[in-house]
mmCIF file with all atom_site columns, C-alpha atoms in Angstrom:
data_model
loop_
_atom_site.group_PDB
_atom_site.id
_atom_site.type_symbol
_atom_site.label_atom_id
_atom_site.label_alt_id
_atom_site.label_comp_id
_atom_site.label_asym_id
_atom_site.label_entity_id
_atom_site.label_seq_id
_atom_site.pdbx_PDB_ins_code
_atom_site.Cartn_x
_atom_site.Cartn_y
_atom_site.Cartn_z
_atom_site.occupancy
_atom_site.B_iso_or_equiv
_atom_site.pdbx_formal_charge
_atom_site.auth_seq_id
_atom_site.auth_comp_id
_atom_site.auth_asym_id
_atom_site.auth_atom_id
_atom_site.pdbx_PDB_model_num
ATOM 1   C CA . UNK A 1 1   ? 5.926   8.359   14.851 1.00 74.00 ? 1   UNK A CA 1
ATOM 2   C CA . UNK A 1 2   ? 3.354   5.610   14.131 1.00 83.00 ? 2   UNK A CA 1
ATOM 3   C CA . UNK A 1 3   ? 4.195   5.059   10.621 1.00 87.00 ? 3   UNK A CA 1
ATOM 4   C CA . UNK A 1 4   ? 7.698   4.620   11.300 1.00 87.00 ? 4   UNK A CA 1
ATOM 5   C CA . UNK A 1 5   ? 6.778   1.503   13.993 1.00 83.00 ? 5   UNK A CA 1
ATOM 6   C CA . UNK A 1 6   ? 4.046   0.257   11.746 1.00 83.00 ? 6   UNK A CA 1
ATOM 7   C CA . UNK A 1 7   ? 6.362   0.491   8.798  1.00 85.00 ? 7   UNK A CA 1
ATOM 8   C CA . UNK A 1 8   ? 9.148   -1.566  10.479 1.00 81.00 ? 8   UNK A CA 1
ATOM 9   C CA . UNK A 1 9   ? 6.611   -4.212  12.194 1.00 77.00 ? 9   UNK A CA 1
ATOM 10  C CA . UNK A 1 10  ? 4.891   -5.267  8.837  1.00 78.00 ? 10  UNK A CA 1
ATOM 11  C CA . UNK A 1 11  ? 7.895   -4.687  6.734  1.00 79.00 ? 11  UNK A CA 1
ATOM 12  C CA . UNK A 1 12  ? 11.088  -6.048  8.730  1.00 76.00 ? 12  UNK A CA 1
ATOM 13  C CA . UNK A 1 13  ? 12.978  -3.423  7.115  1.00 80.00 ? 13  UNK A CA 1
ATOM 14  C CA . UNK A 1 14  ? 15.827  -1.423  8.499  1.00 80.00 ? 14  UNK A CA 1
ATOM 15  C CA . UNK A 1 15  ? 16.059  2.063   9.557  1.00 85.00 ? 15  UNK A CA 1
ATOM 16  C CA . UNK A 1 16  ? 18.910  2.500   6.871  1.00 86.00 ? 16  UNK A CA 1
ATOM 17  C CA . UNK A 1 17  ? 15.989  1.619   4.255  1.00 85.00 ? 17  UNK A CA 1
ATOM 18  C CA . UNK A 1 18  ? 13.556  4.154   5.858  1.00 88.00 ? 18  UNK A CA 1
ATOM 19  C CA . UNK A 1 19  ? 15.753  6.938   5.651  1.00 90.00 ? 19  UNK A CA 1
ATOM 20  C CA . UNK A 1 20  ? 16.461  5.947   1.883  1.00 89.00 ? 20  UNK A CA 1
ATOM 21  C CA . UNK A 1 21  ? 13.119  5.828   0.798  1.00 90.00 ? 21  UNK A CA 1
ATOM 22  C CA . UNK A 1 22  ? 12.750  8.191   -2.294 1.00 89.00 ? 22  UNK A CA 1
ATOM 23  C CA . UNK A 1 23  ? 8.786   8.973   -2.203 1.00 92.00 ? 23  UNK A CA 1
ATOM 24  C CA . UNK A 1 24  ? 8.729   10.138  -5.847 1.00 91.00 ? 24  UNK A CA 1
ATOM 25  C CA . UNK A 1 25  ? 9.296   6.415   -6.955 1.00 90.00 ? 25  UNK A CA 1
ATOM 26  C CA . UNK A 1 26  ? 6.673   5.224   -4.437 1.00 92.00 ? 26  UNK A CA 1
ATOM 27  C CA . UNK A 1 27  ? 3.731   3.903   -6.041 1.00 92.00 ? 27  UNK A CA 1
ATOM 28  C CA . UNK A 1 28  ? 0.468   3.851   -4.446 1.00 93.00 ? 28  UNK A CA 1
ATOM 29  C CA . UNK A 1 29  ? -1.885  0.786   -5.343 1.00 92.00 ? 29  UNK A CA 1
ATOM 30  C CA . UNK A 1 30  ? -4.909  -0.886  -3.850 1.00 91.00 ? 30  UNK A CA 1
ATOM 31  C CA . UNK A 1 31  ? -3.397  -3.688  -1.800 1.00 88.00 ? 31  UNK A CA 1
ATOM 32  C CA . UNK A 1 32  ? -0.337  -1.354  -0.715 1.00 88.00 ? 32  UNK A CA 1
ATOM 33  C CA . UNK A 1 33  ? 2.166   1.053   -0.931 1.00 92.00 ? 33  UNK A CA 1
ATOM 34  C CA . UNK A 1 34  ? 5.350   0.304   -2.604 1.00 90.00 ? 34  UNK A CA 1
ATOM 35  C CA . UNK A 1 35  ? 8.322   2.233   -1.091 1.00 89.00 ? 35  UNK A CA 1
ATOM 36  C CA . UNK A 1 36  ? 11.759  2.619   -3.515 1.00 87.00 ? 36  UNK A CA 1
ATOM 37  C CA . UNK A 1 37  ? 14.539  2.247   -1.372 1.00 85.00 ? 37  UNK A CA 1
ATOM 38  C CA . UNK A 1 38  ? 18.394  0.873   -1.390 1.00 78.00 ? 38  UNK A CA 1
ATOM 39  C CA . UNK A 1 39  ? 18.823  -1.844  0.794  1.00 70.00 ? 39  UNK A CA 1
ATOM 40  C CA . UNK A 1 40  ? 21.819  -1.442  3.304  1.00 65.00 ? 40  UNK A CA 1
ATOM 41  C CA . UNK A 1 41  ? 24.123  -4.049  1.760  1.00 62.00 ? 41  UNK A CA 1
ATOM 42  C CA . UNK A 1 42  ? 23.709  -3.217  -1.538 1.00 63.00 ? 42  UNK A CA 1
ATOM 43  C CA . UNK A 1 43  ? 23.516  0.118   -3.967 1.00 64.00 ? 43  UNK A CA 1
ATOM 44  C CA . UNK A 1 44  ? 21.047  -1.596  -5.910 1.00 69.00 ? 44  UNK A CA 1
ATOM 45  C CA . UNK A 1 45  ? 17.188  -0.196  -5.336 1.00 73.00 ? 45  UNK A CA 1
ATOM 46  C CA . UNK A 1 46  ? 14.242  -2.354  -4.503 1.00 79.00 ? 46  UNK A CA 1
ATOM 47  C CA . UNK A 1 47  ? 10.743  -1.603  -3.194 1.00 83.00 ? 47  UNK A CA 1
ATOM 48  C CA . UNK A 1 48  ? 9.299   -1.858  0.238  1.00 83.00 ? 48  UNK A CA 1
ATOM 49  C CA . UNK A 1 49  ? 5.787   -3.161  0.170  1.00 84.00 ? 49  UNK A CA 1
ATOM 50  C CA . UNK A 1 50  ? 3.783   -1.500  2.898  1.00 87.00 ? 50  UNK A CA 1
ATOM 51  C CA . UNK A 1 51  ? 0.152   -3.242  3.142  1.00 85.00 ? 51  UNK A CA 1
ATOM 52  C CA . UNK A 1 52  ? -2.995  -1.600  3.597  1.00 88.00 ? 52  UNK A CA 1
ATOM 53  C CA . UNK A 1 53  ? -5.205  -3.522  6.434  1.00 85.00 ? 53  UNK A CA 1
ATOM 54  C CA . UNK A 1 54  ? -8.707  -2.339  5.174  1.00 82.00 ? 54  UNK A CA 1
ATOM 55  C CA . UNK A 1 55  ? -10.186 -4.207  8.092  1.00 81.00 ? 55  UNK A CA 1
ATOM 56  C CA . UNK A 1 56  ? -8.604  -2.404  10.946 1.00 80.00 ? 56  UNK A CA 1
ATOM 57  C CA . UNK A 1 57  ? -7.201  0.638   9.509  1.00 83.00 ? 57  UNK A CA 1
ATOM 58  C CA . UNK A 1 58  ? -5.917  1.826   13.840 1.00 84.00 ? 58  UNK A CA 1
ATOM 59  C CA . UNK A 1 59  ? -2.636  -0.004  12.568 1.00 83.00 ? 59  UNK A CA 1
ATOM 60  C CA . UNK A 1 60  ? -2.771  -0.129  9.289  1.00 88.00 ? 60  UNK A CA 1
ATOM 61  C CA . UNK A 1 61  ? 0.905   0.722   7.777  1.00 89.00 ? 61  UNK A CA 1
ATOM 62  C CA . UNK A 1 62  ? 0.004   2.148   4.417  1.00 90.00 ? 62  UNK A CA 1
ATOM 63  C CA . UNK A 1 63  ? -2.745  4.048   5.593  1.00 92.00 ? 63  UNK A CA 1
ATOM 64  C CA . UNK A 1 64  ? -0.100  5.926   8.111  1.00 91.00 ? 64  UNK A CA 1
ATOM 65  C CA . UNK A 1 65  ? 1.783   6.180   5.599  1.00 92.00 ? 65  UNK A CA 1
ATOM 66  C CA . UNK A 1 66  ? -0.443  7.873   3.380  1.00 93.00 ? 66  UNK A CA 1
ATOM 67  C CA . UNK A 1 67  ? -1.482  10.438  6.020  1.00 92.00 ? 67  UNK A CA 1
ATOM 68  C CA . UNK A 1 68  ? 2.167   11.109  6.753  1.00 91.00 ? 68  UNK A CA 1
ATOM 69  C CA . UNK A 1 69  ? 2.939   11.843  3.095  1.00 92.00 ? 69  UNK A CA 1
ATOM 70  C CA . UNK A 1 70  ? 0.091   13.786  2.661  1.00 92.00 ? 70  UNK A CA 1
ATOM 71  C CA . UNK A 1 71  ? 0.775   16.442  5.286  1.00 89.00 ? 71  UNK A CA 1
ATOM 72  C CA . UNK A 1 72  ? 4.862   16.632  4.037  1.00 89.00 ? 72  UNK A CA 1
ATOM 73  C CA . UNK A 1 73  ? 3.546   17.532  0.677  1.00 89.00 ? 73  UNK A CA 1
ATOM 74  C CA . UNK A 1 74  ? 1.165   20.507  2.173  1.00 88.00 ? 74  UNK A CA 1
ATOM 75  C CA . UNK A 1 75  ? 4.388   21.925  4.004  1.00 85.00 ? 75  UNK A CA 1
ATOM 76  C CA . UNK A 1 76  ? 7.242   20.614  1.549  1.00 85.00 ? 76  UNK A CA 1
ATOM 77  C CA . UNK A 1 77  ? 6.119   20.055  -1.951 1.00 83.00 ? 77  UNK A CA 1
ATOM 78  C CA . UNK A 1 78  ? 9.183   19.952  -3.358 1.00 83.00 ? 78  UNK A CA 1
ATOM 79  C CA . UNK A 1 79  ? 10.545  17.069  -0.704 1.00 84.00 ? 79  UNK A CA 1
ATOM 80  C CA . UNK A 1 80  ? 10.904  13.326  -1.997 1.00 90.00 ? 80  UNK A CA 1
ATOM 81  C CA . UNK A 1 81  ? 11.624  12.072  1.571  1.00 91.00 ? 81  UNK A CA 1
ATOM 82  C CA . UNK A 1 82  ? 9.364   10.569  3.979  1.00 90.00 ? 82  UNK A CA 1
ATOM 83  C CA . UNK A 1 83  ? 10.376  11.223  7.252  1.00 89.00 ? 83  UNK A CA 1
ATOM 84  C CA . UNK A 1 84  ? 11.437  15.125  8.194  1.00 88.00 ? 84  UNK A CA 1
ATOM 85  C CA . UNK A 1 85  ? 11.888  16.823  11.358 1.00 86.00 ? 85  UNK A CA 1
ATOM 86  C CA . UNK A 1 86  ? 8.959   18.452  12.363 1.00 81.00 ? 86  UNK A CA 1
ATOM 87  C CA . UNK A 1 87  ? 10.290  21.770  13.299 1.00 85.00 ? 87  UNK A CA 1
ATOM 88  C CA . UNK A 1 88  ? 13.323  22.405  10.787 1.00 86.00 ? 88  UNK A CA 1
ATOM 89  C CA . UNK A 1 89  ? 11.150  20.131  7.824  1.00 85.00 ? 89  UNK A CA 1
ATOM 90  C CA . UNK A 1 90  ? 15.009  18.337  7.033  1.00 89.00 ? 90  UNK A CA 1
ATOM 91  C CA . UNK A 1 91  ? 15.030  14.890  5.852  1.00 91.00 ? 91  UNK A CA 1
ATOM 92  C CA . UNK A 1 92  ? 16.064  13.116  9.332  1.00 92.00 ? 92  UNK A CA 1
ATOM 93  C CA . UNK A 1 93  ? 18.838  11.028  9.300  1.00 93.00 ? 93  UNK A CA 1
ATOM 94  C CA . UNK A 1 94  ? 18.936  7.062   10.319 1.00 92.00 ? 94  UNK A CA 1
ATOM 95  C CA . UNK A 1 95  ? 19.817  7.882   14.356 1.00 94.00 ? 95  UNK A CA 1
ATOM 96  C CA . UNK A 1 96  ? 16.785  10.480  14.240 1.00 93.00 ? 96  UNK A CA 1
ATOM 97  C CA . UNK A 1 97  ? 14.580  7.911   12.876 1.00 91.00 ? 97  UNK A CA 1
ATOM 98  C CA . UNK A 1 98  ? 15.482  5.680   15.335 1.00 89.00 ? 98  UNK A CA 1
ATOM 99  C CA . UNK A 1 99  ? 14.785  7.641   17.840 1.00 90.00 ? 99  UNK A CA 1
ATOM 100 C CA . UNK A 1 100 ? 11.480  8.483   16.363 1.00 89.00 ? 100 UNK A CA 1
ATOM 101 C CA . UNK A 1 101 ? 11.197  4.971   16.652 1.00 87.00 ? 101 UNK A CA 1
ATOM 102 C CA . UNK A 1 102 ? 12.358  4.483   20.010 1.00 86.00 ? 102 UNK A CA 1
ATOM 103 C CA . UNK A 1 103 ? 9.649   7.160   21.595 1.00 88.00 ? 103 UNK A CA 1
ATOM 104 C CA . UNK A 1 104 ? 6.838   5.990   19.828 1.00 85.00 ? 104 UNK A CA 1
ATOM 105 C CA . UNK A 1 105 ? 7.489   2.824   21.253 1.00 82.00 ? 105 UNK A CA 1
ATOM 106 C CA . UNK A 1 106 ? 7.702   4.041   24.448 1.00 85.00 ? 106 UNK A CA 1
ATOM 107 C CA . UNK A 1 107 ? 4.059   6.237   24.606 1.00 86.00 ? 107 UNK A CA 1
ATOM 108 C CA . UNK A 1 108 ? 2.518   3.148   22.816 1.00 79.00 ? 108 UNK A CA 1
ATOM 109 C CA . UNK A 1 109 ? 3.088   1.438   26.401 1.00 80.00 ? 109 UNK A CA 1
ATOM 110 C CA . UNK A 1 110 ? 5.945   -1.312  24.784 1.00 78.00 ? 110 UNK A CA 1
ATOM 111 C CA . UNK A 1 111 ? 8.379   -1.838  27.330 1.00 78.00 ? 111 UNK A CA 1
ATOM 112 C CA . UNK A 1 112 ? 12.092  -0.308  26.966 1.00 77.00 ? 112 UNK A CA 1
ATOM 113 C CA . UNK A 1 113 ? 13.345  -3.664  27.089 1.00 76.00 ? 113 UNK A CA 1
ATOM 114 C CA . UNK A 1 114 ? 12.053  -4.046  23.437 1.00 75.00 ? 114 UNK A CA 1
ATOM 115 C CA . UNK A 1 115 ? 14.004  -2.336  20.838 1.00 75.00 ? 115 UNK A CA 1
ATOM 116 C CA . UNK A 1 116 ? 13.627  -1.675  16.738 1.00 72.00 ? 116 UNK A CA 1
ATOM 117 C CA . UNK A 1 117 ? 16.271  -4.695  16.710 1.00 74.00 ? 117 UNK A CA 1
ATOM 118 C CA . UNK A 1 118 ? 13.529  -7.264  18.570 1.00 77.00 ? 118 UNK A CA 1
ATOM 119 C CA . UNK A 1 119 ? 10.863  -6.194  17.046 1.00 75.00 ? 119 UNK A CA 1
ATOM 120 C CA . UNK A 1 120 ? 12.256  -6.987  13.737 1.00 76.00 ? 120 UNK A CA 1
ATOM 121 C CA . UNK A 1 121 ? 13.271  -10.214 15.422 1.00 78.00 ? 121 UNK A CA 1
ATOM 122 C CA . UNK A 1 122 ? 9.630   -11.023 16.665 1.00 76.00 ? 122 UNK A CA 1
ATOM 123 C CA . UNK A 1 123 ? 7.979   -10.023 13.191 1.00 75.00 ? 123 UNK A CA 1
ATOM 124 C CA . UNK A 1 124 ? 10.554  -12.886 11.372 1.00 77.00 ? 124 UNK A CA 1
ATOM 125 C CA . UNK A 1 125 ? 10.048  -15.170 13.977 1.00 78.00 ? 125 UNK A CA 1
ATOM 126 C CA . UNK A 1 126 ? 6.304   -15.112 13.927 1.00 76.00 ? 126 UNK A CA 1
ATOM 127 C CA . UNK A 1 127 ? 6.660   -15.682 10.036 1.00 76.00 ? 127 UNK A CA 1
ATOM 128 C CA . UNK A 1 128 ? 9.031   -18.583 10.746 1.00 77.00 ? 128 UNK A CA 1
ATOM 129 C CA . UNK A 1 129 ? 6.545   -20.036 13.484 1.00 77.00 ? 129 UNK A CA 1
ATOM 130 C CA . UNK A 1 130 ? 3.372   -19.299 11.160 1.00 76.00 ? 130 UNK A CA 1
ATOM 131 C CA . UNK A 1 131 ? 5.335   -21.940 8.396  1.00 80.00 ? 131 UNK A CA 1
ATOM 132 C CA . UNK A 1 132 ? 6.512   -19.591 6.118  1.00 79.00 ? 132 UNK A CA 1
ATOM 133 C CA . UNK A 1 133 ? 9.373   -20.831 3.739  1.00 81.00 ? 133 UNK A CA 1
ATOM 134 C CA . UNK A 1 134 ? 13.190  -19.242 5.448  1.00 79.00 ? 134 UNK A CA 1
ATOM 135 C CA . UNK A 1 135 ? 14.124  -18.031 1.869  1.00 80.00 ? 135 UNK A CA 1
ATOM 136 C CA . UNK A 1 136 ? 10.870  -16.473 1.440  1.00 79.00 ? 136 UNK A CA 1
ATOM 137 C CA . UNK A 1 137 ? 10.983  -14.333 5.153  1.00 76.00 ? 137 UNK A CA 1
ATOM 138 C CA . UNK A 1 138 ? 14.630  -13.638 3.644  1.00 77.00 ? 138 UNK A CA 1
ATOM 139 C CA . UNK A 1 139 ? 13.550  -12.218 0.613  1.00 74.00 ? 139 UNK A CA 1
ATOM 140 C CA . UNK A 1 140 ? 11.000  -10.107 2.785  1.00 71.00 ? 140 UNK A CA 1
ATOM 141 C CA . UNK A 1 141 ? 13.583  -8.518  5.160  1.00 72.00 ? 141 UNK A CA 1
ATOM 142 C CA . UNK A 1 142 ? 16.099  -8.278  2.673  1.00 68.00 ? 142 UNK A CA 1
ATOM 143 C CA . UNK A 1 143 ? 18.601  -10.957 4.040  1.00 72.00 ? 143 UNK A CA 1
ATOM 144 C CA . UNK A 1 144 ? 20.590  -13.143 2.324  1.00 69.00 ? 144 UNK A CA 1
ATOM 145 C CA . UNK A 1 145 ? 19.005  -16.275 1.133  1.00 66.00 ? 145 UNK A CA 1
ATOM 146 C CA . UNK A 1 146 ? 22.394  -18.296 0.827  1.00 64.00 ? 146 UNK A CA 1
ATOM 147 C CA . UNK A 1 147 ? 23.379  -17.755 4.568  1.00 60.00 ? 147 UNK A CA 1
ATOM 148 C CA . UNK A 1 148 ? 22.261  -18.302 8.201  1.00 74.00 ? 148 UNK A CA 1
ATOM 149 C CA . UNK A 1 149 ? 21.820  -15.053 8.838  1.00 72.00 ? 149 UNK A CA 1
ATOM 150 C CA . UNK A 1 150 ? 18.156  -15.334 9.865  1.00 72.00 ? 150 UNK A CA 1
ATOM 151 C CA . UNK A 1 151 ? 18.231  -17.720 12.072 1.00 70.00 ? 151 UNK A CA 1
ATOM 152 C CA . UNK A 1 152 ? 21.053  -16.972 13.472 1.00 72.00 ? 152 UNK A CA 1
ATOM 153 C CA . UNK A 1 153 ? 20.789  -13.582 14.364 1.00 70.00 ? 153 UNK A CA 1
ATOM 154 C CA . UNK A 1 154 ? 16.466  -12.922 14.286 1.00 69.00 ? 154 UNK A CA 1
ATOM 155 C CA . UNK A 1 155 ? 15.100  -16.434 14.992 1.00 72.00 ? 155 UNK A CA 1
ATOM 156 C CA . UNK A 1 156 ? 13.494  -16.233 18.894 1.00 67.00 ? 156 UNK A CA 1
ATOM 157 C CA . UNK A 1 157 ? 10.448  -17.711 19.156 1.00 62.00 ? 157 UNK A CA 1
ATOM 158 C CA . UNK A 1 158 ? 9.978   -16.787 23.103 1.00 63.00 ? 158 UNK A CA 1
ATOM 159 C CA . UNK A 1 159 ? 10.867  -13.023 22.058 1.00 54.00 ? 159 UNK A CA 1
ATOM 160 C CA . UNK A 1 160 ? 8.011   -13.592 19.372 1.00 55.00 ? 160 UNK A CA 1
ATOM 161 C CA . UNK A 1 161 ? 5.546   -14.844 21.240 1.00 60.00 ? 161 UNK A CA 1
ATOM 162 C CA . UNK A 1 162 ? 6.495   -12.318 24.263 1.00 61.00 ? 162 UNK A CA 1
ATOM 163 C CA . UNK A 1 163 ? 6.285   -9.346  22.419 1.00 59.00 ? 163 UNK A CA 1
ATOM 164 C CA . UNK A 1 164 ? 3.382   -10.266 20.281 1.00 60.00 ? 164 UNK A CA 1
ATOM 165 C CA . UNK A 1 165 ? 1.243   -10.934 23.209 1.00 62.00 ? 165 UNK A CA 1
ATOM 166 C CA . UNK A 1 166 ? 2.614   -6.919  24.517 1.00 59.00 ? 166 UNK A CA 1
ATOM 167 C CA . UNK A 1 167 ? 1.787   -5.415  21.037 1.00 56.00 ? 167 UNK A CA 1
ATOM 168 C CA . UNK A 1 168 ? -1.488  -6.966  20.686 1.00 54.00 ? 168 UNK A CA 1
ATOM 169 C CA . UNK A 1 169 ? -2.762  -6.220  24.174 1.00 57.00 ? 169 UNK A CA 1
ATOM 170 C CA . UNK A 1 170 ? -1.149  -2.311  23.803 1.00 54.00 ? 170 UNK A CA 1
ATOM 171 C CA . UNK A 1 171 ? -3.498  -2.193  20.145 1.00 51.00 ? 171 UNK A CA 1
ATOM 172 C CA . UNK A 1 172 ? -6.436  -3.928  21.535 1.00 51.00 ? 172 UNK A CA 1
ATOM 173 C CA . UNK A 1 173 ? -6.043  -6.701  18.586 1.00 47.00 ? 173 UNK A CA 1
ATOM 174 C CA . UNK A 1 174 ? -6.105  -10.591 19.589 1.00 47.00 ? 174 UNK A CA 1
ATOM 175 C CA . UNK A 1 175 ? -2.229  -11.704 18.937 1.00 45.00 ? 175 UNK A CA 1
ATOM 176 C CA . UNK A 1 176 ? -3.589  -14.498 16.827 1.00 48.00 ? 176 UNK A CA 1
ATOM 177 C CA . UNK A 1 177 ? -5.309  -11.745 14.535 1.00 48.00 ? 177 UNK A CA 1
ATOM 178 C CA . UNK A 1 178 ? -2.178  -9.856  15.058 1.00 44.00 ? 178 UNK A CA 1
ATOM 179 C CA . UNK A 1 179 ? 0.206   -12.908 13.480 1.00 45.00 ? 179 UNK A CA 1
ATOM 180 C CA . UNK A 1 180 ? -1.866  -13.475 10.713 1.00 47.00 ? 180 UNK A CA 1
ATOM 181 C CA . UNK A 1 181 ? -1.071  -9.630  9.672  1.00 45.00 ? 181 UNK A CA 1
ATOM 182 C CA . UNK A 1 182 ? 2.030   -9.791  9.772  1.00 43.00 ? 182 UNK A CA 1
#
């Protein structure tokens, strides 16, 4: 599911924080989308801010977004949950939104050998490479500011530039143009 991919490659978030999004709390503005979600180490809600990419809407997260919400409110009006199975119309849980995930990544042409994990890694490391502050990229994948835990565990600029240069030749979009989106 494309918004699911575009969704974790612009936001950094987690597939825990996907399947907690609460869609009546979204709010819908001009530069964005603002998701309402609870953030896997904490109970405490935040928002998800999903840009809109006016000048190439083919992978632009917000506008998937929008689509996708759009067509669960035609067959589910009373649903508050972004992504559903397709056949049964159930919330789907964090494994079936990983999976999701997984194929989408797969018939987009990105090699196995990347995973939701990496490309998480590659978004942060691209933000670290492109000079942004660590505590700000922190705040933006919901880390922890006070520890190492970005660089430990996502910093890896070769996995950056590697998979950048896959993703932007799979979506026809230079992977300078392509850093400077994310």
């Amino acid at each position: 599911m494309k918004a699911i991919v575009l969704t974790m490659l612009f936001t950094a978030c987690r597939f825990t924080e996907l399947e907690r999004v609460d869609m009546e709390r979204a709010r819908f503005e001009q530069e964005g989308i603002y998701l309402d979600t609870r953030l896997k180490t904490s109970l405490n809600r935040t928002e998800i801010a999903v840009p809109f990419l006016n000048e190439n809407p083919s992978i632009c997260p917000a506008s998937a977004i929008q689509v996708l919400w759009e067509e669960i409110k035609k067959r589910k009006p009373d649903g508050n949950k972004l992504f559903l199975n397709t056949e049964t119309f159930h919330p789907l849980t964090v494994e079936g939104i990983r999976r999701l995930a997984k194929e989408t990544l797969k018939e987009a042409g990105i090699p196995s050998h990347f995973t939701p994990y990496s490309i998480k890694a590659a978004t942060l490391s691209t933000l670290t490479i492109s000079g942004i502050p660590p505590t700000q990229i922190a705040k933006f994948a919901s880390l922890s500011p006070r520890t190492d835990t970005l660089v430990k565990h996502y910093v890896k600029t070769n996995l950056a530039s590697t998979l950048g240069k896959v993703i932007a030749s799979t979506m026809n979009v230079p992977s300078e143009e392509l850093a400077t989106k994310l």
